């Protein structure tokens, strides 16, 4: 008899998006003539940059000829891509890596979810709240998060609330935690940390021997100068942090699948007897055993993001979404609402008026403005009283949605 990993049975059902779908379907059946505008989805809509398409076509042709065919590639990724990453994403900021410190992946979700395999199941962990659900769920799966309390919180998880009260800047834990996930610019709040605010976390990690997993999936959306693009801009971070990036939100790769993870050589974790083990070695071993690399065609497409044309095209796509974000922020504020984010990220975090619950406001907006958002409470207990709106749609839809919301709230 095969016994199941019972930790999986503790996972709360992922009801958020199916609950939204149910409510939206009910609305559609009762209001068949109304056109809904969806500002809830976290997926991009602009096509791939032309430079990436061109690179993929070329790579496909190479695959058609025995002389240029590529079979299994290095599990860690091809040097042409890791070198482009080092040269473009890090060297200009004074950060230096060797190719063996960069691991090409099939996206940030896999690596944020899998990285915990390197650590014992009984480490303590911390997350900002609200947050991208993968961090907690992947730790539930190995039993690291403990048991679920009636307050919706896991016993071995330290929750670091991010709300309007602390301007979405989480306070350092008042005790030591082994593993902390940070995501900046943040999904879902759209907020960021300044250099000094992030430095406090690196200093905390250095002092407490804490491992930081820094998810920078939205790095390309940063517009303000004092917001770090990489955690390694902070002195000492190479000793304590893994950085995870993705081409999904940067260059429209959500359906193509490519990202990368940085595991610096200096980064170590301890055995029970106190020996320090480089995590780079362990991650390399893990990847070589369980991952056979991202496809050659995909890595060529990702490399093209770093060409002059690629950079320009990526910038245009991001500006397209950020124009939406600006429209949303301006219009929602004009409608008397309080909103956060939207400056260094494609997400607007709307505070519901008069303390209305997330789900109640979601329904009000659905029925009165025919606009779909995502209830903030779906991202964690501290998301209650907020709604996430995304800037990933068309200009036309975005403008119309804002007009409808203003009309409704007039
Ligand atoms: C979208 C998203 C990811 C996942 O990116 P993929 O590379 O497509 O797997 C990771 N982290 C955050 C915070 C995201 O919003």
GROMACS .gro file of C-alpha atoms and ligand atoms in nm:
model
  425
    1UNK     CA    1   0.000   0.000   0.000
    2UNK     CA    2   0.139   0.334  -0.098
    3UNK     CA    3   0.087   0.595   0.170
    4UNK     CA    4   0.021   0.951   0.067
    5UNK     CA    5   0.211   1.255   0.182
    6UNK     CA    6  -0.058   1.367   0.425
    7UNK     CA    7   0.075   1.720   0.430
    8UNK     CA    8  -0.099   1.762   0.095
    9UNK     CA    9  -0.430   1.696   0.269
   10UNK     CA   10  -0.374   2.000   0.488
   11UNK     CA   11  -0.360   2.231   0.186
   12UNK     CA   12  -0.658   2.460   0.181
   13UNK     CA   13  -0.839   2.423  -0.152
   14UNK     CA   14  -0.728   2.683  -0.401
   15UNK     CA   15  -1.076   2.828  -0.417
   16UNK     CA   16  -0.995   3.191  -0.487
   17UNK     CA   17  -1.010   3.191  -0.865
   18UNK     CA   18  -1.283   2.926  -0.886
   19UNK     CA   19  -1.495   3.121  -0.637
   20UNK     CA   20  -1.445   3.431  -0.850
   21UNK     CA   21  -1.541   3.233  -1.163
   22UNK     CA   22  -1.859   3.108  -0.994
   23UNK     CA   23  -1.967   3.456  -0.895
   24UNK     CA   24  -1.886   3.592  -1.239
   25UNK     CA   25  -2.086   3.311  -1.405
   26UNK     CA   26  -2.388   3.380  -1.186
   27UNK     CA   27  -2.369   3.743  -1.289
   28UNK     CA   28  -2.341   3.654  -1.658
   29UNK     CA   29  -2.647   3.429  -1.644
   30UNK     CA   30  -2.858   3.694  -1.475
   31UNK     CA   31  -2.717   3.983  -1.685
   32UNK     CA   32  -2.656   3.835  -2.032
   33UNK     CA   33  -2.637   4.175  -2.204
   34UNK     CA   34  -2.377   4.335  -1.980
   35UNK     CA   35  -2.016   4.335  -2.097
   36UNK     CA   36  -1.776   4.253  -1.813
   37UNK     CA   37  -1.429   4.401  -1.790
   38UNK     CA   38  -1.180   4.174  -1.617
   39UNK     CA   39  -0.912   4.346  -1.414
   40UNK     CA   40  -0.860   4.040  -1.199
   41UNK     CA   41  -0.627   3.820  -1.399
   42UNK     CA   42  -0.255   3.821  -1.328
   43UNK     CA   43  -0.157   3.727  -1.682
   44UNK     CA   44  -0.007   3.951  -1.947
   45UNK     CA   45  -0.191   4.015  -2.275
   46UNK     CA   46   0.061   4.186  -2.507
   47UNK     CA   47   0.229   3.956  -2.761
   48UNK     CA   48   0.596   3.857  -2.737
   49UNK     CA   49   0.855   4.117  -2.842
   50UNK     CA   50   0.943   4.087  -3.213
   51UNK     CA   51   1.310   4.024  -3.123
   52UNK     CA   52   1.207   3.713  -2.927
   53UNK     CA   53   0.987   3.584  -3.209
   54UNK     CA   54   1.270   3.628  -3.456
   55UNK     CA   55   1.515   3.446  -3.227
   56UNK     CA   56   1.270   3.160  -3.180
   57UNK     CA   57   1.216   3.119  -3.556
   58UNK     CA   58   1.590   3.106  -3.603
   59UNK     CA   59   1.628   2.851  -3.324
   60UNK     CA   60   1.352   2.635  -3.473
   61UNK     CA   61   1.540   2.632  -3.805
   62UNK     CA   62   1.855   2.522  -3.623
   63UNK     CA   63   1.660   2.234  -3.471
   64UNK     CA   64   1.558   2.124  -3.823
   65UNK     CA   65   1.917   2.054  -3.931
   66UNK     CA   66   2.134   1.776  -3.786
   67UNK     CA   67   2.439   2.005  -3.802
   68UNK     CA   68   2.283   2.267  -3.573
   69UNK     CA   69   2.034   2.053  -3.379
   70UNK     CA   70   2.032   2.086  -2.998
   71UNK     CA   71   1.938   1.794  -2.773
   72UNK     CA   72   1.977   1.797  -2.397
   73UNK     CA   73   2.139   2.119  -2.288
   74UNK     CA   74   2.313   2.196  -1.960
   75UNK     CA   75   2.065   2.163  -1.670
   76UNK     CA   76   2.185   2.502  -1.546
   77UNK     CA   77   2.113   2.676  -1.877
   78UNK     CA   78   2.325   2.778  -2.174
   79UNK     CA   79   2.616   3.014  -2.116
   80UNK     CA   80   2.489   3.250  -2.387
   81UNK     CA   81   2.189   3.329  -2.166
   82UNK     CA   82   2.357   3.330  -1.824
   83UNK     CA   83   2.626   3.558  -1.967
   84UNK     CA   84   2.363   3.796  -2.106
   85UNK     CA   85   2.193   3.801  -1.763
   86UNK     CA   86   2.518   3.872  -1.576
   87UNK     CA   87   2.619   4.142  -1.826
   88UNK     CA   88   2.281   4.319  -1.840
   89UNK     CA   89   2.096   4.260  -1.514
   90UNK     CA   90   2.386   4.269  -1.267
   91UNK     CA   91   2.718   4.411  -1.394
   92UNK     CA   92   2.573   4.761  -1.460
   93UNK     CA   93   2.470   4.773  -1.091
   94UNK     CA   94   2.818   4.675  -0.976
   95UNK     CA   95   2.713   4.318  -0.894
   96UNK     CA   96   2.938   4.040  -1.020
   97UNK     CA   97   2.853   3.675  -1.064
   98UNK     CA   98   3.009   3.379  -1.239
   99UNK     CA   99   2.792   3.173  -1.473
  100UNK     CA  100   2.779   2.891  -1.215
  101UNK     CA  101   2.581   3.115  -0.979
  102UNK     CA  102   2.290   3.162  -1.225
  103UNK     CA  103   2.045   2.877  -1.287
  104UNK     CA  104   1.808   2.913  -1.583
  105UNK     CA  105   1.461   2.782  -1.500
  106UNK     CA  106   1.124   2.729  -1.660
  107UNK     CA  107   0.987   3.018  -1.454
  108UNK     CA  108   0.978   3.164  -1.108
  109UNK     CA  109   0.688   2.956  -0.980
  110UNK     CA  110   0.880   2.629  -1.005
  111UNK     CA  111   1.188   2.764  -0.832
  112UNK     CA  112   1.007   2.955  -0.555
  113UNK     CA  113   0.811   2.635  -0.494
  114UNK     CA  114   1.109   2.397  -0.511
  115UNK     CA  115   1.380   2.590  -0.333
  116UNK     CA  116   1.254   2.474   0.007
  117UNK     CA  117   1.375   2.122  -0.077
  118UNK     CA  118   1.725   2.235   0.018
  119UNK     CA  119   1.617   2.294   0.376
  120UNK     CA  120   1.510   2.068   0.661
  121UNK     CA  121   1.137   2.038   0.711
  122UNK     CA  122   1.150   2.187   1.060
  123UNK     CA  123   1.293   2.529   0.980
  124UNK     CA  124   1.075   2.819   1.086
  125UNK     CA  125   0.951   3.041   0.807
  126UNK     CA  126   0.817   3.392   0.759
  127UNK     CA  127   0.616   3.562   0.489
  128UNK     CA  128   0.481   3.907   0.427
  129UNK     CA  129   0.102   3.908   0.437
  130UNK     CA  130  -0.076   3.932   0.191
  131UNK     CA  131   0.144   3.742  -0.053
  132UNK     CA  132   0.178   3.524  -0.364
  133UNK     CA  133   0.035   3.188  -0.238
  134UNK     CA  134   0.316   2.962  -0.366
  135UNK     CA  135   0.550   3.038  -0.073
  136UNK     CA  136   0.318   2.910   0.198
  137UNK     CA  137   0.160   2.628  -0.002
  138UNK     CA  138   0.495   2.477  -0.102
  139UNK     CA  139   0.598   2.476   0.265
  140UNK     CA  140   0.268   2.319   0.372
  141UNK     CA  141   0.346   2.032   0.131
  142UNK     CA  142   0.657   1.932   0.328
  143UNK     CA  143   0.506   1.991   0.670
  144UNK     CA  144   0.708   2.304   0.742
  145UNK     CA  145   0.415   2.534   0.810
  146UNK     CA  146   0.268   2.338   1.102
  147UNK     CA  147  -0.107   2.329   1.159
  148UNK     CA  148  -0.375   2.568   1.044
  149UNK     CA  149  -0.535   2.771   1.323
  150UNK     CA  150  -0.889   2.904   1.335
  151UNK     CA  151  -0.757   3.250   1.250
  152UNK     CA  152  -0.649   3.116   0.910
  153UNK     CA  153  -0.282   3.122   1.009
  154UNK     CA  154  -0.028   2.836   1.015
  155UNK     CA  155   0.140   2.763   1.347
  156UNK     CA  156   0.502   2.761   1.221
  157UNK     CA  157   0.465   3.060   0.992
  158UNK     CA  158   0.549   3.411   1.106
  159UNK     CA  159   0.313   3.652   0.931
  160UNK     CA  160   0.446   3.999   0.865
  161UNK     CA  161   0.141   4.214   0.798
  162UNK     CA  162   0.162   4.473   0.521
  163UNK     CA  163  -0.128   4.715   0.539
  164UNK     CA  164  -0.201   5.084   0.498
  165UNK     CA  165  -0.122   5.124   0.871
  166UNK     CA  166   0.247   5.046   0.815
  167UNK     CA  167   0.246   5.177   0.456
  168UNK     CA  168   0.305   4.820   0.339
  169UNK     CA  169   0.651   4.812   0.494
  170UNK     CA  170   0.663   4.494   0.704
  171UNK     CA  171   0.813   4.518   1.053
  172UNK     CA  172   1.107   4.287   1.128
  173UNK     CA  173   1.001   3.980   1.330
  174UNK     CA  174   1.054   4.015   1.706
  175UNK     CA  175   1.221   3.671   1.711
  176UNK     CA  176   1.454   3.485   1.479
  177UNK     CA  177   1.317   3.302   1.175
  178UNK     CA  178   1.517   3.056   0.960
  179UNK     CA  179   1.365   3.126   0.619
  180UNK     CA  180   1.186   3.440   0.495
  181UNK     CA  181   1.027   3.503   0.157
  182UNK     CA  182   1.022   3.859   0.026
  183UNK     CA  183   0.859   3.968  -0.300
  184UNK     CA  184   0.939   4.316  -0.431
  185UNK     CA  185   0.782   4.487  -0.621
  186UNK     CA  186   0.505   4.302  -0.443
  187UNK     CA  187   0.226   4.089  -0.578
  188UNK     CA  188  -0.053   4.163  -0.479
  189UNK     CA  189  -0.002   4.506  -0.314
  190UNK     CA  190   0.208   4.659  -0.594
  191UNK     CA  191   0.426   4.828  -0.330
  192UNK     CA  192   0.805   4.828  -0.302
  193UNK     CA  193   1.083   4.873  -0.047
  194UNK     CA  194   1.343   5.146  -0.076
  195UNK     CA  195   1.713   5.065  -0.055
  196UNK     CA  196   1.719   5.150   0.318
  197UNK     CA  197   1.407   4.948   0.393
  198UNK     CA  198   1.544   4.640   0.216
  199UNK     CA  199   1.880   4.686   0.389
  200UNK     CA  200   1.707   4.630   0.724
  201UNK     CA  201   1.607   4.283   0.603
  202UNK     CA  202   1.953   4.194   0.482
  203UNK     CA  203   2.099   4.316   0.813
  204UNK     CA  204   1.839   4.113   1.004
  205UNK     CA  205   1.929   3.806   0.799
  206UNK     CA  206   2.303   3.856   0.858
  207UNK     CA  207   2.248   3.899   1.232
  208UNK     CA  208   2.007   3.608   1.271
  209UNK     CA  209   2.155   3.365   1.017
  210UNK     CA  210   1.829   3.375   0.820
  211UNK     CA  211   1.793   3.267   0.457
  212UNK     CA  212   1.604   3.518   0.239
  213UNK     CA  213   1.427   3.411  -0.078
  214UNK     CA  214   1.382   3.728  -0.281
  215UNK     CA  215   1.123   3.705  -0.560
  216UNK     CA  216   1.188   3.986  -0.809
  217UNK     CA  217   0.938   3.881  -1.078
  218UNK     CA  218   0.831   4.245  -1.128
  219UNK     CA  219   1.178   4.402  -1.130
  220UNK     CA  220   1.130   4.539  -1.483
  221UNK     CA  221   0.837   4.753  -1.365
  222UNK     CA  222   1.047   4.960  -1.124
  223UNK     CA  223   1.032   5.327  -1.224
  224UNK     CA  224   1.158   5.502  -0.910
  225UNK     CA  225   1.528   5.557  -0.845
  226UNK     CA  226   1.549   5.460  -0.479
  227UNK     CA  227   1.396   5.115  -0.531
  228UNK     CA  228   1.654   4.835  -0.558
  229UNK     CA  229   1.624   4.611  -0.865
  230UNK     CA  230   1.818   4.332  -0.700
  231UNK     CA  231   1.867   4.235  -0.337
  232UNK     CA  232   2.240   4.209  -0.415
  233UNK     CA  233   2.252   4.588  -0.437
  234UNK     CA  234   2.258   4.563  -0.058
  235UNK     CA  235   2.596   4.490   0.096
  236UNK     CA  236   2.621   4.143   0.246
  237UNK     CA  237   2.317   4.004   0.061
  238UNK     CA  238   2.522   3.739  -0.123
  239UNK     CA  239   2.575   3.569   0.214
  240UNK     CA  240   2.203   3.543   0.294
  241UNK     CA  241   1.985   3.568  -0.018
  242UNK     CA  242   1.864   3.369  -0.315
  243UNK     CA  243   1.711   3.587  -0.588
  244UNK     CA  244   1.446   3.454  -0.824
  245UNK     CA  245   1.350   3.627  -1.148
  246UNK     CA  246   1.117   3.560  -1.434
  247UNK     CA  247   1.076   3.671  -1.795
  248UNK     CA  248   0.698   3.619  -1.763
  249UNK     CA  249   0.590   3.965  -1.656
  250UNK     CA  250   0.898   4.130  -1.809
  251UNK     CA  251   0.864   4.009  -2.165
  252UNK     CA  252   0.534   3.825  -2.189
  253UNK     CA  253   0.685   3.478  -2.130
  254UNK     CA  254   0.395   3.343  -1.921
  255UNK     CA  255   0.320   3.087  -2.192
  256UNK     CA  256   0.681   3.042  -2.310
  257UNK     CA  257   0.829   2.965  -1.963
  258UNK     CA  258   1.168   3.097  -1.865
  259UNK     CA  259   1.325   3.259  -1.560
  260UNK     CA  260   1.633   3.224  -1.348
  261UNK     CA  261   1.753   3.179  -0.992
  262UNK     CA  262   2.069   3.322  -0.843
  263UNK     CA  263   2.240   3.115  -0.574
  264UNK     CA  264   2.564   3.295  -0.479
  265UNK     CA  265   2.873   3.090  -0.393
  266UNK     CA  266   2.898   3.264  -0.053
  267UNK     CA  267   2.552   3.152   0.055
  268UNK     CA  268   2.551   2.867   0.307
  269UNK     CA  269   2.317   2.690   0.546
  270UNK     CA  270   2.409   2.474   0.843
  271UNK     CA  271   2.395   2.104   0.927
  272UNK     CA  272   2.279   2.004   1.276
  273UNK     CA  273   2.645   1.977   1.380
  274UNK     CA  274   2.710   2.331   1.259
  275UNK     CA  275   2.897   2.257   0.938
  276UNK     CA  276   2.824   2.520   0.669
  277UNK     CA  277   2.710   2.385   0.332
  278UNK     CA  278   2.706   2.603   0.018
  279UNK     CA  279   2.350   2.610  -0.117
  280UNK     CA  280   2.485   2.661  -0.468
  281UNK     CA  281   2.619   2.303  -0.460
  282UNK     CA  282   2.290   2.165  -0.332
  283UNK     CA  283   2.076   2.352  -0.583
  284UNK     CA  284   2.304   2.241  -0.864
  285UNK     CA  285   2.270   1.880  -0.748
  286UNK     CA  286   1.894   1.915  -0.715
  287UNK     CA  287   1.856   2.065  -1.063
  288UNK     CA  288   2.080   1.805  -1.225
  289UNK     CA  289   1.865   1.530  -1.075
  290UNK     CA  290   1.517   1.671  -1.119
  291UNK     CA  291   1.535   1.923  -1.404
  292UNK     CA  292   1.656   1.875  -1.760
  293UNK     CA  293   1.686   2.236  -1.858
  294UNK     CA  294   1.471   2.495  -2.031
  295UNK     CA  295   1.433   2.439  -2.404
  296UNK     CA  296   1.700   2.575  -2.636
  297UNK     CA  297   1.438   2.766  -2.838
  298UNK     CA  298   1.309   2.933  -2.523
  299UNK     CA  299   1.656   3.027  -2.402
  300UNK     CA  300   1.732   3.185  -2.740
  301UNK     CA  301   1.409   3.384  -2.707
  302UNK     CA  302   1.513   3.499  -2.359
  303UNK     CA  303   1.860   3.596  -2.483
  304UNK     CA  304   1.693   3.824  -2.742
  305UNK     CA  305   1.537   4.030  -2.461
  306UNK     CA  306   1.888   4.164  -2.396
  307UNK     CA  307   1.955   4.286  -2.753
  308UNK     CA  308   1.906   4.661  -2.816
  309UNK     CA  309   1.582   4.591  -3.010
  310UNK     CA  310   1.463   4.346  -2.747
  311UNK     CA  311   1.522   4.595  -2.468
  312UNK     CA  312   1.332   4.865  -2.655
  313UNK     CA  313   1.037   4.633  -2.729
  314UNK     CA  314   1.019   4.512  -2.369
  315UNK     CA  315   1.022   4.872  -2.251
  316UNK     CA  316   0.733   4.956  -2.483
  317UNK     CA  317   0.523   4.666  -2.352
  318UNK     CA  318   0.590   4.763  -1.992
  319UNK     CA  319   0.506   5.126  -2.069
  320UNK     CA  320   0.179   5.008  -2.221
  321UNK     CA  321   0.080   4.838  -1.896
  322UNK     CA  322   0.214   5.119  -1.680
  323UNK     CA  323   0.003   5.370  -1.874
  324UNK     CA  324  -0.295   5.162  -1.763
  325UNK     CA  325  -0.167   5.163  -1.406
  326UNK     CA  326  -0.138   5.542  -1.410
  327UNK     CA  327  -0.489   5.577  -1.556
  328UNK     CA  328  -0.627   5.350  -1.286
  329UNK     CA  329  -0.449   5.526  -1.003
  330UNK     CA  330  -0.558   5.874  -1.121
  331UNK     CA  331  -0.918   5.779  -1.193
  332UNK     CA  332  -0.972   5.576  -0.878
  333UNK     CA  333  -0.830   5.855  -0.664
  334UNK     CA  334  -1.057   6.101  -0.845
  335UNK     CA  335  -1.348   5.871  -0.755
  336UNK     CA  336  -1.254   5.920  -0.389
  337UNK     CA  337  -1.090   5.580  -0.339
  338UNK     CA  338  -0.760   5.512  -0.165
  339UNK     CA  339  -0.522   5.306  -0.376
  340UNK     CA  340  -0.164   5.181  -0.344
  341UNK     CA  341   0.085   5.040  -0.592
  342UNK     CA  342   0.074   5.112  -0.964
  343UNK     CA  343   0.397   5.313  -0.965
  344UNK     CA  344   0.662   5.039  -0.975
  345UNK     CA  345   0.431   4.750  -1.055
  346UNK     CA  346   0.133   4.658  -1.273
  347UNK     CA  347  -0.091   4.608  -0.968
  348UNK     CA  348  -0.326   4.851  -0.799
  349UNK     CA  349  -0.418   4.765  -0.439
  350UNK     CA  350  -0.749   4.931  -0.369
  351UNK     CA  351  -0.857   4.988  -0.011
  352UNK     CA  352  -1.231   4.927   0.006
  353UNK     CA  353  -1.424   5.229   0.139
  354UNK     CA  354  -1.566   5.226   0.494
  355UNK     CA  355  -1.402   4.896   0.583
  356UNK     CA  356  -1.619   4.696   0.342
  357UNK     CA  357  -1.503   4.332   0.323
  358UNK     CA  358  -1.303   4.223   0.017
  359UNK     CA  359  -1.571   3.984  -0.110
  360UNK     CA  360  -1.855   4.230  -0.050
  361UNK     CA  361  -1.676   4.504  -0.245
  362UNK     CA  362  -1.590   4.252  -0.517
  363UNK     CA  363  -1.964   4.181  -0.563
  364UNK     CA  364  -2.062   4.547  -0.547
  365UNK     CA  365  -1.810   4.633  -0.818
  366UNK     CA  366  -1.922   4.334  -1.025
  367UNK     CA  367  -2.292   4.427  -1.009
  368UNK     CA  368  -2.266   4.806  -1.019
  369UNK     CA  369  -1.970   4.864  -1.250
  370UNK     CA  370  -1.947   4.523  -1.421
  371UNK     CA  371  -1.576   4.517  -1.341
  372UNK     CA  372  -1.401   4.208  -1.201
  373UNK     CA  373  -1.116   4.243  -0.949
  374UNK     CA  374  -0.951   3.995  -0.711
  375UNK     CA  375  -1.054   4.002  -0.342
  376UNK     CA  376  -0.746   4.090  -0.138
  377UNK     CA  377  -0.828   3.845   0.140
  378UNK     CA  378  -0.753   3.564  -0.109
  379UNK     CA  379  -0.381   3.653  -0.072
  380UNK     CA  380  -0.372   3.626   0.307
  381UNK     CA  381  -0.547   3.746   0.623
  382UNK     CA  382  -0.404   4.100   0.599
  383UNK     CA  383  -0.550   4.137   0.249
  384UNK     CA  384  -0.900   4.171   0.396
  385UNK     CA  385  -1.049   4.508   0.305
  386UNK     CA  386  -0.856   4.534  -0.022
  387UNK     CA  387  -0.908   4.446  -0.390
  388UNK     CA  388  -0.632   4.381  -0.644
  389UNK     CA  389  -0.671   4.529  -0.991
  390UNK     CA  390  -0.425   4.452  -1.268
  391UNK     CA  391  -0.298   4.677  -1.546
  392UNK     CA  392  -0.254   4.389  -1.793
  393UNK     CA  393  -0.557   4.469  -2.013
  394UNK     CA  394  -0.605   4.703  -2.310
  395UNK     CA  395  -0.607   5.084  -2.275
  396UNK     CA  396  -0.969   5.090  -2.397
  397UNK     CA  397  -1.095   4.842  -2.138
  398UNK     CA  398  -0.897   5.005  -1.864
  399UNK     CA  399  -1.041   5.349  -1.942
  400UNK     CA  400  -1.394   5.218  -1.968
  401UNK     CA  401  -1.363   5.027  -1.642
  402UNK     CA  402  -1.248   5.342  -1.463
  403UNK     CA  403  -1.534   5.542  -1.613
  404UNK     CA  404  -1.782   5.283  -1.491
  405UNK     CA  405  -1.638   5.281  -1.140
  406UNK     CA  406  -1.650   5.661  -1.123
  407UNK     CA  407  -2.009   5.662  -1.242
  408UNK     CA  408  -2.106   5.399  -0.988
  409UNK     CA  409  -1.945   5.581  -0.697
  410UNK     CA  410  -2.073   5.928  -0.798
  411LIG     C1  411   0.372   3.567  -1.180
  411LIG     C2  412   0.457   3.547  -1.061
  411LIG     C3  413   0.553   3.448  -1.056
  411LIG     C4  414   0.554   3.334  -1.156
  411LIG     O1  415   0.623   3.357  -1.263
  411LIG     P1  416   0.653   3.242  -1.369
  411LIG     O2  417   0.791   3.274  -1.407
  411LIG     O3  418   0.553   3.263  -1.479
  411LIG     O4  419   0.639   3.108  -1.306
  411LIG     C5  420   0.639   3.441  -0.948
  411LIG     N1  421   0.627   3.525  -0.846
  411LIG     C6  422   0.533   3.620  -0.846
  411LIG     C7  423   0.524   3.711  -0.729
  411LIG     C8  424   0.444   3.634  -0.952
  411LIG     O5  425   0.347   3.725  -0.947
   0.00000   0.00000   0.00000
